[in-house]
PDB file of C-alpha atoms in Angstrom:
ATOM      1  CA  UNK S   1     -25.181  11.977 -22.439  1.00 56.00           C
ATOM      2  CA  UNK S   2     -24.217   9.601 -25.259  1.00 72.00           C
ATOM      3  CA  UNK S   3     -24.200   5.870 -25.621  1.00 84.00           C
ATOM      4  CA  UNK S   4     -21.115   3.965 -24.518  1.00 86.00           C
ATOM      5  CA  UNK S   5     -20.301   1.105 -26.874  1.00 84.00           C
ATOM      6  CA  UNK S   6     -18.760  -2.123 -25.601  1.00 81.00           C
ATOM      7  CA  UNK S   7     -16.651  -2.245 -28.777  1.00 86.00           C
ATOM      8  CA  UNK S   8     -15.025   1.099 -27.896  1.00 83.00           C
ATOM      9  CA  UNK S   9     -14.093  -0.224 -24.477  1.00 88.00           C
ATOM     10  CA  UNK S  10     -12.801  -3.503 -25.917  1.00 87.00           C
ATOM     11  CA  UNK S  11     -10.343  -1.541 -28.049  1.00 87.00           C
ATOM     12  CA  UNK S  12      -8.977   0.098 -24.888  1.00 90.00           C
ATOM     13  CA  UNK S  13      -8.571  -3.180 -23.006  1.00 91.00           C
ATOM     14  CA  UNK S  14      -5.131  -3.835 -24.490  1.00 90.00           C
ATOM     15  CA  UNK S  15      -3.950  -0.424 -23.290  1.00 93.00           C
ATOM     16  CA  UNK S  16      -5.314  -0.962 -19.762  1.00 95.00           C
ATOM     17  CA  UNK S  17      -4.749  -4.704 -19.015  1.00 95.00           C
ATOM     18  CA  UNK S  18      -5.074  -4.232 -15.250  1.00 96.00           C
ATOM     19  CA  UNK S  19      -8.679  -3.113 -15.660  1.00 97.00           C
ATOM     20  CA  UNK S  20     -11.921  -4.754 -16.770  1.00 96.00           C
ATOM     21  CA  UNK S  21     -13.806  -2.237 -18.946  1.00 95.00           C
ATOM     22  CA  UNK S  22     -17.522  -2.373 -19.720  1.00 93.00           C
ATOM     23  CA  UNK S  23     -20.524  -0.153 -20.471  1.00 92.00           C
ATOM     24  CA  UNK S  24     -23.259   0.207 -17.860  1.00 90.00           C
ATOM     25  CA  UNK S  25     -26.322  -1.976 -18.348  1.00 88.00           C
ATOM     26  CA  UNK S  26     -28.206   0.779 -20.190  1.00 89.00           C
ATOM     27  CA  UNK S  27     -25.096   1.887 -22.083  1.00 86.00           C
ATOM     28  CA  UNK S  28     -25.078   5.343 -20.527  1.00 90.00           C
ATOM     29  CA  UNK S  29     -21.836   5.096 -18.542  1.00 90.00           C
ATOM     30  CA  UNK S  30     -18.289   3.821 -19.103  1.00 94.00           C
ATOM     31  CA  UNK S  31     -17.083   1.609 -16.246  1.00 95.00           C
ATOM     32  CA  UNK S  32     -13.819   0.021 -15.181  1.00 97.00           C
ATOM     33  CA  UNK S  33     -12.813  -2.174 -12.269  1.00 98.00           C
ATOM     34  CA  UNK S  34      -9.381  -3.389 -11.296  1.00 98.00           C
ATOM     35  CA  UNK S  35      -8.442  -6.988 -11.866  1.00 97.00           C
ATOM     36  CA  UNK S  36      -6.818  -7.095  -8.419  1.00 97.00           C
ATOM     37  CA  UNK S  37      -7.550  -6.056  -4.859  1.00 97.00           C
ATOM     38  CA  UNK S  38      -5.979  -2.837  -3.618  1.00 97.00           C
ATOM     39  CA  UNK S  39      -3.963  -2.663  -0.428  1.00 96.00           C
ATOM     40  CA  UNK S  40      -4.921  -0.198   2.283  1.00 96.00           C
ATOM     41  CA  UNK S  41      -1.880   1.903   1.374  1.00 95.00           C
ATOM     42  CA  UNK S  42      -2.968   2.074  -2.258  1.00 96.00           C
ATOM     43  CA  UNK S  43      -6.551   2.997  -1.405  1.00 97.00           C
ATOM     44  CA  UNK S  44      -5.351   5.656   1.029  1.00 97.00           C
ATOM     45  CA  UNK S  45      -3.114   7.105  -1.699  1.00 96.00           C
ATOM     46  CA  UNK S  46      -6.151   7.569  -3.956  1.00 97.00           C
ATOM     47  CA  UNK S  47      -6.295   4.429  -6.067  1.00 98.00           C
ATOM     48  CA  UNK S  48      -9.866   3.394  -6.833  1.00 98.00           C
ATOM     49  CA  UNK S  49     -11.110  -0.169  -7.255  1.00 98.00           C
ATOM     50  CA  UNK S  50     -13.836   0.976  -9.683  1.00 98.00           C
ATOM     51  CA  UNK S  51     -14.329   3.963 -11.973  1.00 98.00           C
ATOM     52  CA  UNK S  52     -17.637   5.117 -13.502  1.00 97.00           C
ATOM     53  CA  UNK S  53     -17.687   7.991 -15.998  1.00 96.00           C
ATOM     54  CA  UNK S  54     -20.136   9.604 -18.422  1.00 94.00           C
ATOM     55  CA  UNK S  55     -17.965   9.087 -21.504  1.00 93.00           C
ATOM     56  CA  UNK S  56     -15.165   6.852 -22.725  1.00 93.00           C
ATOM     57  CA  UNK S  57     -12.915   9.929 -22.944  1.00 93.00           C
ATOM     58  CA  UNK S  58     -13.604  10.743 -19.288  1.00 95.00           C
ATOM     59  CA  UNK S  59     -12.865   7.137 -18.332  1.00 96.00           C
ATOM     60  CA  UNK S  60      -9.548   7.214 -20.204  1.00 96.00           C
ATOM     61  CA  UNK S  61      -8.662  10.442 -18.380  1.00 97.00           C
ATOM     62  CA  UNK S  62      -9.418   8.865 -14.988  1.00 98.00           C
ATOM     63  CA  UNK S  63      -7.463   5.723 -15.906  1.00 98.00           C
ATOM     64  CA  UNK S  64      -4.504   7.988 -16.667  1.00 98.00           C
ATOM     65  CA  UNK S  65      -4.874   9.678 -13.283  1.00 98.00           C
ATOM     66  CA  UNK S  66      -4.889   6.277 -11.607  1.00 98.00           C
ATOM     67  CA  UNK S  67      -1.758   5.258 -13.513  1.00 97.00           C
ATOM     68  CA  UNK S  68      -0.013   8.423 -12.323  1.00 97.00           C
ATOM     69  CA  UNK S  69      -0.878   7.631  -8.698  1.00 97.00           C
ATOM     70  CA  UNK S  70       0.488   4.108  -9.191  1.00 96.00           C
ATOM     71  CA  UNK S  71       3.747   5.561 -10.559  1.00 96.00           C
ATOM     72  CA  UNK S  72       4.141   7.733  -7.438  1.00 94.00           C
ATOM     73  CA  UNK S  73       3.639   4.672  -5.228  1.00 93.00           C
ATOM     74  CA  UNK S  74       6.402   2.741  -6.981  1.00 86.00           C
ATOM     75  CA  UNK S  75       6.680  -0.829  -8.290  1.00 75.00           C
ATOM     76  CA  UNK S  76       4.748  -2.468  -5.451  1.00 61.00           C
ATOM     77  CA  UNK S  77       1.543  -0.741  -6.599  1.00 54.00           C
ATOM     78  CA  UNK S  78       1.814  -2.121 -10.133  1.00 54.00           C
ATOM     79  CA  UNK S  79       1.642  -5.766  -9.036  1.00 52.00           C
TER      80      UNK S  79
END
């Protein structure tokens, strides 16, 4: 397991404005939490309020999966 740098996550923030990105306290994990509360429908469809991954690459992959779920839900999910 590598070290997750805050600077790497800061660079991604512009690409994922609906998420707050940060490294875990010990810098071992890449974390993201939504800047809004999910509806029950969104949570049931598989949207997650928080993501925690071993690497920045894994986090980016999961963020992409979340974006795909949002696209299937339509415009109301992107609010």
